[in-house]
């Protein structure tokens, strides 16, 4: 195992600091939302985790394609890292959304496009890990994993478009909104907390992925050692 | 006036933040645990390999 | 002379070390049809797969009848959902079987050794899987019509079902090729397939529902377009990545 790079140590410290600041901004600094009250503060982490969650799944699909082209196992480790970290963050996103929805929509869950797509996406990536678990040969595992992340990455947006045909009540935070949807309006301080949340989770995301990649190379090393010893 | 109509939802907020930190904590801890286990495995395997190499080299060269 | 020419035109490496002049490389369509024919003739000898899928479908419909209390009012709005659930489950059954047969009897290795492009194998298997699904659907539809006194034999409805089945078989064939090579095999296929095939199922349900409830055509058009988009994209992707899931 190579020694921990200095940059990674710095990134670790930075992650903890930005997480602290983001929490402070979200819980104390940002004003209380008038209609929904305190629970609206959940939204800063909800968006932050959702952002890195989606980013990770896109990265994973790209890394999958890169693996299929180059057959370099580093891409595979990168892909696994991205999927795993994103799955964790996306899980937080879904639960936070659910906690927010309870007082706001008076229900834990609705079959809205975003919620449903999020749930299906999460299931796709859980299936991804089940697929990987079922294959012993590391090279084949990497190949199948890459193919599956590619399929998942493409089907998720189409799922979203299809479900949107059914109905939606989710507020649109960024981008154009339908006229009949409730729109969240943010004041200046809210925007600071919002954008800092995005930044903070990006830093944490990079840090965790880096750690997971290192873990992946350690896994590979142990696997090879096992093979050598058993021979 | 407006503040009066604002519902008290801080319980949900606290639950949300506690949940986020717990999940992140568990994840980081699981990563630490897996790392420690793998390191131990690697060390055991390496020592095993070294032993075998010694055995193989002393009586007859492989 | 001719043989030599075809061999030089073809720059792909030969799968076997036979002298290249002997290797006869059939055309893409011919080779695909040969695989389809092989699957169909094997199936029509025993009807193993189709009969299993059929009986299973009928059982699912019977369960739905009691689970949903399919009286006349409810029926109209849930028919397309019931049908697609049935097709999806029966489809997985067929996909699983058709791939594990190849794997168990070592046919897959034979196919891989054949001097044809890998995508030929994919299209061959996908088409035969599609045909099995269609056969089951063509039998289930009139039975359902009879049992519940709704007319499901409409050209527009059949068109939607065909489009949905194409998408489902396209992804299903790729994923069943993968799942057949894992330790958990049969268990894994629905877990892999359903979330990825979700757009097909939902769009088909939406489109069929629109047709059955007599909605305006513009309402049906959007899911129909998404269905076509999905079909095209996923056939293209499966075509490109199939090489990677059969590589040894």
Short mmCIF file of C-alpha atoms in Angstrom, two decimals:
data_model
loop_
_atom_site.label_atom_id
_atom_site.label_comp_id
_atom_site.label_asym_id
_atom_site.label_seq_id
_atom_site.Cartn_x
_atom_site.Cartn_y
_atom_site.Cartn_z
CA UNK A 1 0.00 0.00 0.00
CA UNK A 2 1.47 3.30 -1.04
CA UNK A 3 1.54 6.04 1.51
CA UNK A 4 -1.28 8.49 1.71
CA UNK A 5 -0.59 11.45 -0.57
CA UNK A 6 -0.34 14.83 1.10
CA UNK A 7 -2.97 16.24 -1.20
CA UNK A 8 -5.44 13.65 0.00
CA UNK A 9 -4.79 14.58 3.62
CA UNK A 10 -5.38 18.20 2.75
CA UNK A 11 -8.57 17.23 0.95
CA UNK A 12 -9.73 15.27 4.00
CA UNK A 13 -9.30 18.30 6.19
CA UNK A 14 -10.93 20.53 3.60
CA UNK A 15 -13.92 18.17 3.40
CA UNK A 16 -14.49 18.30 7.12
CA UNK A 17 -14.16 22.09 7.16
CA UNK A 18 -16.51 22.72 4.24
CA UNK A 19 -19.01 20.26 5.65
CA UNK A 20 -18.96 22.22 8.90
CA UNK A 21 -19.38 25.53 7.12
CA UNK A 22 -22.15 24.16 4.91
CA UNK A 23 -23.98 22.89 7.97
CA UNK A 24 -23.59 26.24 9.67
CA UNK A 25 -24.84 28.12 6.61
CA UNK A 26 -27.80 25.81 6.22
CA UNK A 27 -28.83 25.65 9.86
CA UNK A 28 -28.00 29.09 11.19
CA UNK A 29 -27.05 31.54 8.50
CA UNK A 30 -29.88 31.02 6.02
CA UNK A 31 -33.18 32.65 6.98
CA UNK A 32 -36.10 30.51 7.96
CA UNK A 33 -38.47 29.94 5.11
CA UNK A 34 -41.85 31.51 5.82
CA UNK A 35 -44.23 28.92 4.40
CA UNK A 36 -42.58 25.67 5.31
CA UNK A 37 -40.61 26.68 8.37
CA UNK A 38 -37.44 25.04 9.61
CA UNK A 39 -37.77 21.90 7.53
CA UNK A 40 -36.91 23.87 4.43
CA UNK A 41 -33.32 23.88 5.69
CA UNK A 42 -33.13 20.20 4.79
CA UNK A 43 -33.23 21.33 1.21
CA UNK A 44 -29.60 22.59 1.20
CA UNK A 45 -28.29 19.12 1.85
CA UNK A 46 -30.96 17.57 -0.32
CA UNK A 47 -29.76 19.52 -3.34
CA UNK A 48 -26.09 19.08 -2.49
CA UNK A 49 -26.31 15.30 -2.24
CA UNK A 50 -28.59 15.07 -5.28
CA UNK A 51 -26.08 17.03 -7.33
CA UNK A 52 -23.12 14.83 -6.48
CA UNK A 53 -25.29 11.73 -6.74
CA UNK A 54 -26.24 12.51 -10.32
CA UNK A 55 -22.75 13.71 -11.14
CA UNK A 56 -21.36 10.39 -9.93
CA UNK A 57 -23.74 8.36 -12.06
CA UNK A 58 -22.82 10.35 -15.15
CA UNK A 59 -19.14 9.99 -14.33
CA UNK A 60 -19.62 6.27 -13.84
CA UNK A 61 -21.23 5.86 -17.25
CA UNK A 62 -18.37 7.79 -18.86
CA UNK A 63 -15.79 5.77 -16.93
CA UNK A 64 -17.60 2.61 -18.05
CA UNK A 65 -17.26 3.59 -21.69
CA UNK A 66 -13.61 4.51 -21.11
CA UNK A 67 -13.03 1.10 -19.56
CA UNK A 68 -14.65 -0.72 -22.48
CA UNK A 69 -12.40 1.18 -24.87
CA UNK A 70 -9.11 1.04 -22.98
CA UNK A 71 -9.59 -2.07 -20.81
CA UNK A 72 -7.58 -0.27 -18.16
CA UNK A 73 -8.61 -1.44 -14.70
CA UNK A 74 -8.07 2.05 -13.30
CA UNK A 75 -11.23 3.15 -15.09
CA UNK A 76 -13.07 0.28 -13.50
CA UNK A 77 -11.95 1.32 -10.02
CA UNK A 78 -12.98 4.87 -10.79
CA UNK A 79 -16.38 3.66 -11.97
CA UNK A 80 -16.99 1.56 -8.86
CA UNK A 81 -15.92 4.43 -6.64
CA UNK A 82 -18.25 6.86 -8.38
CA UNK A 83 -21.22 4.50 -8.24
CA UNK A 84 -20.70 3.56 -4.62
CA UNK A 85 -20.28 7.08 -3.30
CA UNK A 86 -23.17 8.32 -5.42
CA UNK A 87 -25.43 5.53 -4.24
CA UNK A 88 -24.80 6.59 -0.64
CA UNK A 89 -25.40 10.25 -1.37
CA UNK A 90 -28.45 9.53 -3.47
CA UNK A 91 -29.90 7.51 -0.66
CA UNK A 92 -29.50 10.54 1.60
CA UNK A 93 -31.16 12.67 -1.07
CA UNK A 94 -34.19 10.41 -1.27
CA UNK A 95 -34.66 10.17 2.48
CA UNK A 96 -34.18 13.92 2.96
CA UNK A 97 -36.70 14.59 0.24
CA UNK A 98 -39.09 12.25 1.94
CA UNK A 99 -38.58 14.00 5.29
CA UNK A 100 -39.21 17.33 3.61
CA UNK A 101 -42.28 16.04 1.78
CA UNK A 102 -44.01 14.89 4.95
CA UNK A 103 -44.78 18.40 6.30
CA UNK A 104 -44.74 20.11 2.88
CA UNK A 105 -46.93 17.74 0.87
CA UNK A 106 -48.40 15.94 3.84
CA UNK A 107 -47.10 12.61 2.62
CA UNK A 108 -43.81 10.74 2.83
CA UNK A 109 -43.87 9.75 -0.77
CA UNK A 110 -45.60 10.56 -4.02
CA UNK A 111 -45.10 8.94 -7.39
CA UNK A 112 -43.76 12.09 -8.90
CA UNK A 113 -41.26 11.80 -11.80
CA UNK A 114 -38.28 13.00 -9.81
CA UNK A 115 -39.00 10.82 -6.83
CA UNK A 116 -39.79 7.78 -8.91
CA UNK A 117 -36.81 8.23 -11.18
CA UNK A 118 -34.59 8.71 -8.15
CA UNK A 119 -35.88 5.48 -6.64
CA UNK A 120 -35.43 3.56 -9.89
CA UNK A 121 -31.95 4.98 -10.38
CA UNK A 122 -31.01 3.91 -6.89
CA UNK A 123 -32.34 0.43 -7.65
CA UNK A 124 -30.33 0.28 -10.87
CA UNK A 125 -27.15 0.93 -8.95
CA UNK A 126 -28.02 -1.54 -6.24
CA UNK A 127 -28.55 -4.06 -9.03
CA UNK A 128 -25.14 -3.01 -10.33
CA UNK A 129 -23.50 -4.15 -7.11
CA UNK A 130 -25.46 -7.40 -7.13
CA UNK A 131 -24.27 -8.03 -10.66
CA UNK A 132 -20.66 -7.42 -9.69
CA UNK A 133 -20.97 -9.64 -6.67
CA UNK A 134 -22.11 -12.54 -8.83
CA UNK A 135 -19.01 -12.59 -11.02
CA UNK A 136 -15.68 -13.95 -9.87
CA UNK A 137 -13.41 -13.11 -12.74
CA UNK A 138 -12.29 -9.50 -12.12
CA UNK A 139 -11.90 -8.72 -15.79
CA UNK A 140 -15.39 -9.95 -16.64
CA UNK A 141 -16.79 -8.19 -13.59
CA UNK A 142 -15.34 -4.93 -14.82
CA UNK A 143 -16.68 -5.44 -18.33
CA UNK A 144 -20.21 -6.29 -17.22
CA UNK A 145 -20.21 -3.48 -14.70
CA UNK A 146 -19.20 -1.00 -17.39
CA UNK A 147 -21.95 -2.20 -19.72
CA UNK A 148 -24.53 -1.97 -16.98
CA UNK A 149 -23.61 1.54 -15.86
CA UNK A 150 -23.87 2.60 -19.47
CA UNK A 151 -27.35 1.10 -19.79
CA UNK A 152 -28.43 2.60 -16.48
CA UNK A 153 -27.05 6.01 -17.33
CA UNK A 154 -29.04 6.11 -20.54
CA UNK A 155 -32.28 4.61 -19.30
CA UNK A 156 -32.61 6.89 -16.26
CA UNK A 157 -33.29 10.12 -18.21
CA UNK A 158 -35.76 8.31 -20.46
CA UNK A 159 -37.53 6.97 -17.37
CA UNK A 160 -37.79 10.51 -16.15
CA UNK A 161 -39.30 11.71 -19.40
CA UNK A 162 -41.80 8.87 -19.45
CA UNK A 163 -42.95 9.37 -15.88
CA UNK A 164 -43.32 13.07 -16.48
CA UNK A 165 -46.17 12.14 -18.78
CA UNK A 166 -48.07 10.92 -15.76
CA UNK A 167 -47.84 13.84 -13.34
CA UNK A 168 -45.60 16.03 -11.21
CA UNK A 169 -45.80 18.18 -8.10
CA UNK A 170 -42.10 18.47 -7.33
CA UNK A 171 -40.94 22.10 -7.12
CA UNK A 172 -38.50 23.09 -9.80
CA UNK A 173 -35.52 24.78 -8.24
CA UNK A 174 -33.32 25.42 -11.20
CA UNK A 175 -34.38 26.03 -14.77
CA UNK A 176 -37.71 26.86 -16.25
CA UNK A 177 -40.78 25.92 -14.30
CA UNK A 178 -44.28 25.20 -15.41
CA UNK A 179 -46.59 28.02 -14.55
CA UNK A 180 -48.81 25.89 -12.38
CA UNK A 181 -46.03 24.55 -10.19
CA UNK A 182 -45.01 26.03 -6.92
CA UNK A 183 -41.67 27.65 -7.36
CA UNK A 184 -39.15 28.13 -4.65
CA UNK A 185 -37.89 31.65 -4.39
CA UNK A 186 -34.57 32.13 -2.68
CA UNK A 187 -33.29 35.22 -0.97
CA UNK A 188 -29.64 36.24 -1.14
CA UNK A 189 -28.60 34.45 2.03
CA UNK A 190 -30.40 31.33 0.96
CA UNK A 191 -28.49 31.41 -2.31
CA UNK A 192 -25.20 31.58 -0.43
CA UNK A 193 -26.10 28.54 1.63
CA UNK A 194 -27.39 26.80 -1.48
CA UNK A 195 -24.33 27.32 -3.63
CA UNK A 196 -21.93 26.68 -0.79
CA UNK A 197 -23.76 23.39 -0.18
CA UNK A 198 -23.16 22.40 -3.79
CA UNK A 199 -19.51 23.29 -3.49
CA UNK A 200 -19.06 21.53 -0.16
CA UNK A 201 -20.59 18.28 -1.38
CA UNK A 202 -18.48 18.39 -4.51
CA UNK A 203 -15.34 18.58 -2.37
CA UNK A 204 -16.53 15.76 -0.11
CA UNK A 205 -17.49 13.74 -3.16
CA UNK A 206 -14.03 14.04 -4.69
CA UNK A 207 -12.43 13.15 -1.39
CA UNK A 208 -14.56 10.06 -0.90
CA UNK A 209 -14.06 8.89 -4.47
CA UNK A 210 -10.34 9.22 -4.06
CA UNK A 211 -10.46 7.11 -0.91
CA UNK A 212 -12.66 4.55 -2.61
CA UNK A 213 -10.28 4.29 -5.56
CA UNK A 214 -7.40 3.63 -3.17
CA UNK A 215 -9.51 1.02 -1.47
CA UNK A 216 -10.20 -0.49 -4.88
CA UNK A 217 -6.53 -0.81 -5.71
CA UNK A 218 -5.94 -2.41 -2.33
CA UNK A 219 -8.74 -4.86 -3.10
CA UNK A 220 -7.13 -5.69 -6.38
CA UNK A 221 -3.77 -6.19 -4.74
CA UNK A 222 -5.23 -8.58 -2.16
CA UNK A 223 -7.08 -10.47 -4.87
CA UNK A 224 -3.86 -10.95 -6.81
CA UNK A 225 -1.97 -11.97 -3.70
CA UNK A 226 -4.62 -14.55 -2.92
CA UNK A 227 -4.31 -15.94 -6.41
CA UNK A 228 -0.54 -16.14 -6.11
CA UNK A 229 -0.56 -17.83 -2.71
CA UNK A 230 -3.19 -20.39 -3.66
CA UNK A 231 -1.22 -21.43 -6.72
CA UNK B 1 -48.31 37.75 11.46
CA UNK B 2 -46.63 35.73 8.80
CA UNK B 3 -44.48 34.06 11.40
CA UNK B 4 -47.53 32.84 13.23
CA UNK B 5 -48.66 30.87 10.22
CA UNK B 6 -45.26 29.25 9.80
CA UNK B 7 -45.61 25.71 11.07
CA UNK B 8 -43.04 24.37 13.48
CA UNK B 9 -41.23 21.75 11.49
CA UNK B 10 -37.89 21.79 13.25
CA UNK B 11 -38.35 18.17 14.31
CA UNK B 12 -38.25 17.09 10.70
CA UNK B 13 -35.26 19.28 10.05
CA UNK B 14 -33.30 17.79 12.93
CA UNK B 15 -34.24 14.29 11.83
CA UNK B 16 -33.04 15.10 8.34
CA UNK B 17 -29.68 16.42 9.40
CA UNK B 18 -29.09 13.70 11.95
CA UNK B 19 -29.90 11.15 9.27
CA UNK B 20 -27.49 12.70 6.74
CA UNK B 21 -24.63 12.75 9.19
CA UNK B 22 -25.30 9.24 10.42
CA UNK B 23 -25.36 7.81 6.90
CA UNK B 24 -22.19 9.65 5.90
CA UNK B 25 -20.56 8.54 9.13
CA UNK B 26 -21.52 4.93 8.56
CA UNK B 27 -20.18 5.07 5.04
CA UNK B 28 -16.86 6.56 6.05
CA UNK B 29 -16.60 4.04 8.88
CA UNK B 30 -17.36 1.15 6.52
CA UNK B 31 -14.65 2.38 4.21
CA UNK B 32 -12.22 2.55 7.12
CA UNK B 33 -13.20 -0.96 8.21
CA UNK B 34 -12.84 -2.44 4.76
CA UNK B 35 -9.49 -0.73 4.38
CA UNK B 36 -8.25 -2.13 7.70
CA UNK B 37 -9.43 -5.64 6.84
CA UNK B 38 -7.81 -5.56 3.44
CA UNK B 39 -4.57 -4.27 4.88
CA UNK B 40 -4.52 -7.12 7.36
CA UNK B 41 -5.29 -9.60 4.58
CA UNK B 42 -2.51 -8.18 2.47
CA UNK B 43 -0.05 -8.46 5.32
CA UNK B 44 -1.01 -12.05 6.08
CA UNK B 45 -0.80 -13.01 2.46
CA UNK B 46 2.52 -11.29 2.03
CA UNK B 47 4.03 -13.07 5.00
CA UNK B 48 2.62 -16.35 3.73
CA UNK B 49 4.14 -15.71 0.39
CA UNK B 50 7.49 -14.83 1.94
CA UNK B 51 7.45 -18.07 3.92
CA UNK B 52 6.67 -20.08 0.85
CA UNK B 53 9.40 -18.35 -1.06
CA UNK B 54 11.86 -19.20 1.70
CA UNK B 55 10.76 -22.84 1.76
CA UNK B 56 10.97 -23.09 -1.97
CA UNK B 57 14.39 -21.53 -2.21
CA UNK B 58 16.17 -23.42 0.60
CA UNK B 59 15.65 -27.15 -0.22
CA UNK B 60 15.48 -26.92 -3.96
CA UNK B 61 15.36 -24.10 -6.34
CA UNK B 62 12.09 -23.84 -8.13
CA UNK C 1 -10.83 -17.37 -56.45
CA UNK C 2 -14.02 -16.01 -55.00
CA UNK C 3 -13.28 -17.44 -51.62
CA UNK C 4 -9.90 -15.91 -51.54
CA UNK C 5 -11.33 -12.58 -52.44
CA UNK C 6 -13.90 -12.61 -49.68
CA UNK C 7 -11.23 -13.63 -47.23
CA UNK C 8 -9.02 -10.72 -48.08
CA UNK C 9 -11.82 -8.21 -48.02
CA UNK C 10 -12.67 -9.31 -44.57
CA UNK C 11 -10.03 -7.80 -42.35
CA UNK C 12 -11.43 -9.23 -39.09
CA UNK C 13 -9.33 -11.95 -37.59
CA UNK C 14 -10.65 -15.42 -38.19
CA UNK C 15 -11.89 -17.12 -35.07
CA UNK C 16 -10.24 -20.40 -35.97
CA UNK C 17 -6.93 -21.30 -37.42
CA UNK C 18 -8.47 -22.91 -40.42
CA UNK C 19 -7.09 -21.81 -43.76
CA UNK C 20 -9.14 -18.78 -44.57
CA UNK C 21 -10.14 -20.05 -47.98
CA UNK C 22 -12.27 -22.77 -46.42
CA UNK C 23 -14.11 -20.44 -44.06
CA UNK C 24 -17.35 -19.52 -45.60
CA UNK C 25 -18.69 -16.34 -44.18
CA UNK C 26 -22.45 -16.05 -44.62
CA UNK C 27 -24.09 -12.70 -45.02
CA UNK C 28 -25.30 -10.87 -41.94
CA UNK C 29 -29.00 -11.39 -42.59
CA UNK C 30 -28.57 -15.02 -43.55
CA UNK C 31 -26.56 -15.81 -40.45
CA UNK C 32 -29.04 -14.01 -38.20
CA UNK C 33 -31.93 -15.88 -39.73
CA UNK C 34 -30.06 -19.13 -39.30
CA UNK C 35 -29.83 -18.54 -35.57
CA UNK C 36 -33.50 -17.59 -35.40
CA UNK C 37 -34.39 -20.71 -37.34
CA UNK C 38 -32.30 -22.86 -35.03
CA UNK C 39 -34.07 -21.45 -31.96
CA UNK C 40 -37.52 -21.72 -33.48
CA UNK C 41 -37.13 -25.27 -34.73
CA UNK C 42 -35.74 -26.34 -31.38
CA UNK C 43 -38.68 -24.71 -29.68
CA UNK C 44 -41.35 -26.05 -31.99
CA UNK C 45 -40.11 -29.55 -31.35
CA UNK C 46 -40.85 -29.38 -27.63
CA UNK C 47 -42.79 -26.16 -26.98
CA UNK C 48 -41.00 -26.10 -23.64
CA UNK C 49 -40.55 -22.39 -23.46
CA UNK C 50 -43.71 -21.10 -25.04
CA UNK C 51 -45.95 -23.42 -23.08
CA UNK C 52 -44.30 -22.39 -19.82
CA UNK C 53 -44.66 -18.72 -20.69
CA UNK C 54 -48.27 -19.19 -21.70
CA UNK C 55 -49.39 -21.09 -18.64
CA UNK C 56 -47.57 -18.62 -16.48
CA UNK C 57 -49.27 -15.69 -18.22
CA UNK C 58 -52.71 -17.18 -17.74
CA UNK C 59 -51.98 -17.79 -14.07
CA UNK C 60 -50.88 -14.20 -13.62
CA UNK C 61 -54.07 -12.97 -15.26
CA UNK C 62 -56.16 -15.15 -12.99
CA UNK C 63 -54.35 -13.84 -9.94
CA UNK C 64 -54.87 -10.28 -11.10
CA UNK C 65 -58.55 -10.99 -11.58
CA UNK C 66 -58.98 -11.73 -7.92
CA UNK C 67 -56.34 -9.39 -6.57
CA UNK C 68 -57.76 -6.38 -8.36
CA UNK C 69 -61.43 -7.41 -8.44
CA UNK C 70 -61.52 -6.81 -12.15
CA UNK C 71 -65.10 -5.64 -12.48
CA UNK C 72 -66.20 -3.66 -15.47
CA UNK C 73 -65.41 -0.26 -14.01
CA UNK C 74 -61.90 -1.04 -12.85
CA UNK C 75 -61.11 -3.14 -15.85
CA UNK C 76 -60.92 -0.34 -18.35
CA UNK C 77 -58.24 1.56 -16.50
CA UNK C 78 -56.08 -1.36 -15.41
CA UNK C 79 -56.19 -3.62 -18.47
CA UNK C 80 -53.00 -2.27 -20.01
CA UNK C 81 -51.21 -2.48 -16.68
CA UNK C 82 -52.26 -6.08 -16.15
CA UNK C 83 -51.27 -7.01 -19.67
CA UNK C 84 -47.84 -5.45 -19.47
CA UNK C 85 -47.09 -6.90 -16.07
CA UNK C 86 -47.98 -10.29 -17.48
CA UNK C 87 -45.84 -9.80 -20.57
CA UNK C 88 -42.90 -8.54 -18.54
CA UNK C 89 -42.93 -11.50 -16.17
CA UNK C 90 -43.50 -14.03 -18.92
CA UNK C 91 -40.78 -12.31 -20.91
CA UNK C 92 -38.22 -12.73 -18.15
CA UNK C 93 -39.14 -16.36 -17.89
CA UNK C 94 -38.49 -16.85 -21.59
CA UNK C 95 -35.31 -14.77 -21.65
CA UNK C 96 -33.84 -16.66 -18.75
CA UNK C 97 -34.62 -20.00 -20.28
CA UNK C 98 -33.46 -19.24 -23.77
CA UNK C 99 -30.07 -18.02 -22.54
CA UNK C 100 -29.42 -20.67 -19.93
CA UNK C 101 -30.17 -23.37 -22.52
CA UNK C 102 -27.46 -21.93 -24.73
CA UNK C 103 -25.10 -21.78 -21.82
CA UNK C 104 -25.81 -25.22 -20.36
CA UNK C 105 -25.65 -27.20 -23.54
CA UNK C 106 -22.52 -25.39 -24.58
CA UNK C 107 -24.31 -23.96 -27.61
CA UNK C 108 -23.03 -20.52 -26.80
CA UNK C 109 -19.44 -21.62 -27.26
CA UNK C 110 -20.39 -23.13 -30.57
CA UNK C 111 -22.07 -19.95 -31.65
CA UNK C 112 -19.06 -17.92 -30.59
CA UNK C 113 -16.77 -20.13 -32.63
CA UNK C 114 -18.87 -19.73 -35.73
CA UNK C 115 -17.26 -17.48 -38.30
CA UNK C 116 -19.84 -14.77 -37.90
CA UNK C 117 -19.90 -11.37 -36.34
CA UNK C 118 -20.87 -11.34 -32.67
CA UNK C 119 -23.71 -8.95 -33.33
CA UNK C 120 -25.26 -11.63 -35.53
CA UNK C 121 -25.62 -13.76 -32.41
CA UNK C 122 -27.19 -10.84 -30.61
CA UNK C 123 -29.72 -10.11 -33.31
CA UNK C 124 -30.49 -13.78 -33.79
CA UNK C 125 -31.17 -14.30 -30.11
CA UNK C 126 -33.06 -11.03 -29.77
CA UNK C 127 -35.32 -11.84 -32.71
CA UNK C 128 -36.11 -15.32 -31.48
CA UNK C 129 -36.80 -13.97 -27.99
CA UNK C 130 -39.05 -11.37 -29.55
CA UNK C 131 -40.88 -14.02 -31.54
CA UNK C 132 -41.48 -16.10 -28.41
CA UNK C 133 -42.86 -13.06 -26.64
CA UNK C 134 -45.07 -12.18 -29.58
CA UNK C 135 -46.45 -15.70 -29.84
CA UNK C 136 -47.39 -15.61 -26.17
CA UNK C 137 -48.94 -12.17 -26.56
CA UNK C 138 -50.92 -13.16 -29.60
CA UNK C 139 -52.44 -16.01 -27.61
CA UNK C 140 -52.93 -14.09 -24.37
CA UNK C 141 -54.68 -11.14 -26.02
CA UNK C 142 -57.70 -13.02 -27.41
CA UNK C 143 -57.99 -15.05 -24.23
CA UNK C 144 -58.04 -11.85 -22.20
CA UNK C 145 -60.53 -10.32 -24.63
CA UNK C 146 -62.78 -13.32 -24.21
CA UNK C 147 -62.49 -13.52 -20.45
CA UNK C 148 -63.17 -9.86 -19.86
CA UNK C 149 -65.24 -8.99 -22.87
CA UNK C 150 -63.03 -6.23 -24.18
CA UNK C 151 -61.74 -6.13 -27.69
CA UNK C 152 -57.96 -6.12 -27.59
CA UNK C 153 -57.49 -7.14 -31.19
CA UNK C 154 -56.97 -3.72 -32.59
CA UNK C 155 -54.26 -2.82 -35.02
CA UNK C 156 -53.10 0.26 -33.12
CA UNK C 157 -52.91 -1.69 -29.88
CA UNK C 158 -50.96 -4.50 -31.52
CA UNK C 159 -48.57 -1.92 -32.92
CA UNK C 160 -47.85 -0.50 -29.48
CA UNK C 161 -47.42 -3.98 -28.04
CA UNK C 162 -45.01 -4.83 -30.85
CA UNK C 163 -42.93 -1.71 -30.18
CA UNK C 164 -42.85 -2.40 -26.46
CA UNK C 165 -41.88 -6.02 -26.98
CA UNK C 166 -39.07 -5.00 -29.30
CA UNK C 167 -37.56 -2.73 -26.67
CA UNK C 168 -38.04 -5.30 -23.93
CA UNK C 169 -36.47 -8.09 -25.97
CA UNK C 170 -33.61 -5.85 -27.08
CA UNK C 171 -32.49 -5.00 -23.55
CA UNK C 172 -33.56 -8.35 -22.16
CA UNK C 173 -31.40 -10.34 -24.56
CA UNK C 174 -28.34 -8.30 -23.67
CA UNK C 175 -28.94 -8.52 -19.93
CA UNK C 176 -29.86 -12.19 -19.95
CA UNK C 177 -26.60 -12.92 -21.75
CA UNK C 178 -24.89 -11.19 -18.84
CA UNK C 179 -26.95 -12.74 -16.07
CA UNK C 180 -26.49 -16.24 -17.49
CA UNK C 181 -22.77 -15.88 -16.81
CA UNK C 182 -23.11 -14.89 -13.17
CA UNK C 183 -23.35 -17.02 -10.08
CA UNK C 184 -26.93 -16.06 -9.24
CA UNK C 185 -28.19 -16.38 -12.84
CA UNK C 186 -32.00 -16.62 -12.97
CA UNK C 187 -32.48 -14.55 -9.86
CA UNK C 188 -30.44 -11.72 -11.23
CA UNK C 189 -32.17 -11.13 -14.55
CA UNK C 190 -35.36 -9.41 -13.34
CA UNK C 191 -33.34 -7.32 -10.92
CA UNK C 192 -31.09 -6.14 -13.72
CA UNK C 193 -33.77 -5.89 -16.35
CA UNK C 194 -36.78 -4.25 -14.71
CA UNK C 195 -35.20 -0.96 -13.65
CA UNK C 196 -33.46 -0.53 -16.99
CA UNK C 197 -36.54 -1.55 -18.98
CA UNK C 198 -38.79 0.69 -16.89
CA UNK C 199 -39.23 3.28 -19.67
CA UNK C 200 -40.46 0.61 -22.09
CA UNK C 201 -42.96 -0.79 -19.64
CA UNK C 202 -44.27 2.58 -18.49
CA UNK C 203 -44.49 4.06 -21.95
CA UNK C 204 -46.26 0.96 -23.26
CA UNK C 205 -48.71 0.98 -20.39
CA UNK C 206 -49.38 4.66 -20.94
CA UNK C 207 -49.87 4.28 -24.68
CA UNK C 208 -52.05 1.17 -24.38
CA UNK C 209 -54.10 2.81 -21.69
CA UNK C 210 -54.64 5.85 -23.87
CA UNK C 211 -55.79 3.67 -26.75
CA UNK C 212 -58.10 1.56 -24.60
CA UNK C 213 -59.77 4.49 -22.90
CA UNK C 214 -60.21 6.23 -26.21
CA UNK C 215 -57.99 9.20 -25.45
CA UNK C 216 -57.02 11.65 -28.13
CA UNK C 217 -54.25 10.54 -30.40
CA UNK C 218 -51.95 13.38 -29.36
CA UNK C 219 -52.00 11.97 -25.84
CA UNK C 220 -50.83 8.60 -27.09
CA UNK C 221 -48.25 10.10 -29.38
CA UNK C 222 -45.77 11.21 -26.70
CA UNK C 223 -45.35 7.81 -25.02
CA UNK C 224 -45.26 6.26 -28.47
CA UNK C 225 -42.42 8.55 -29.51
CA UNK C 226 -40.51 7.79 -26.33
CA UNK C 227 -41.02 4.10 -27.00
CA UNK C 228 -39.56 4.42 -30.47
CA UNK C 229 -36.65 6.50 -29.18
CA UNK C 230 -35.94 3.91 -26.50
CA UNK C 231 -36.10 1.06 -29.01
CA UNK C 232 -33.69 2.73 -31.39
CA UNK C 233 -31.22 3.81 -28.69
CA UNK C 234 -31.13 0.49 -26.93
CA UNK C 235 -30.89 -1.64 -30.03
CA UNK C 236 -27.95 0.52 -31.08
CA UNK C 237 -26.25 0.25 -27.69
CA UNK C 238 -26.83 -3.46 -27.36
CA UNK C 239 -25.42 -3.88 -30.84
CA UNK C 240 -22.29 -1.98 -29.82
CA UNK C 241 -21.67 -3.56 -26.43
CA UNK C 242 -22.73 -7.15 -27.09
CA UNK C 243 -19.15 -7.98 -28.00
CA UNK C 244 -18.11 -7.16 -24.46
CA UNK C 245 -20.59 -9.47 -22.76
CA UNK C 246 -19.71 -12.62 -24.70
CA UNK C 247 -15.95 -12.15 -24.77
CA UNK C 248 -14.12 -14.98 -23.09
#
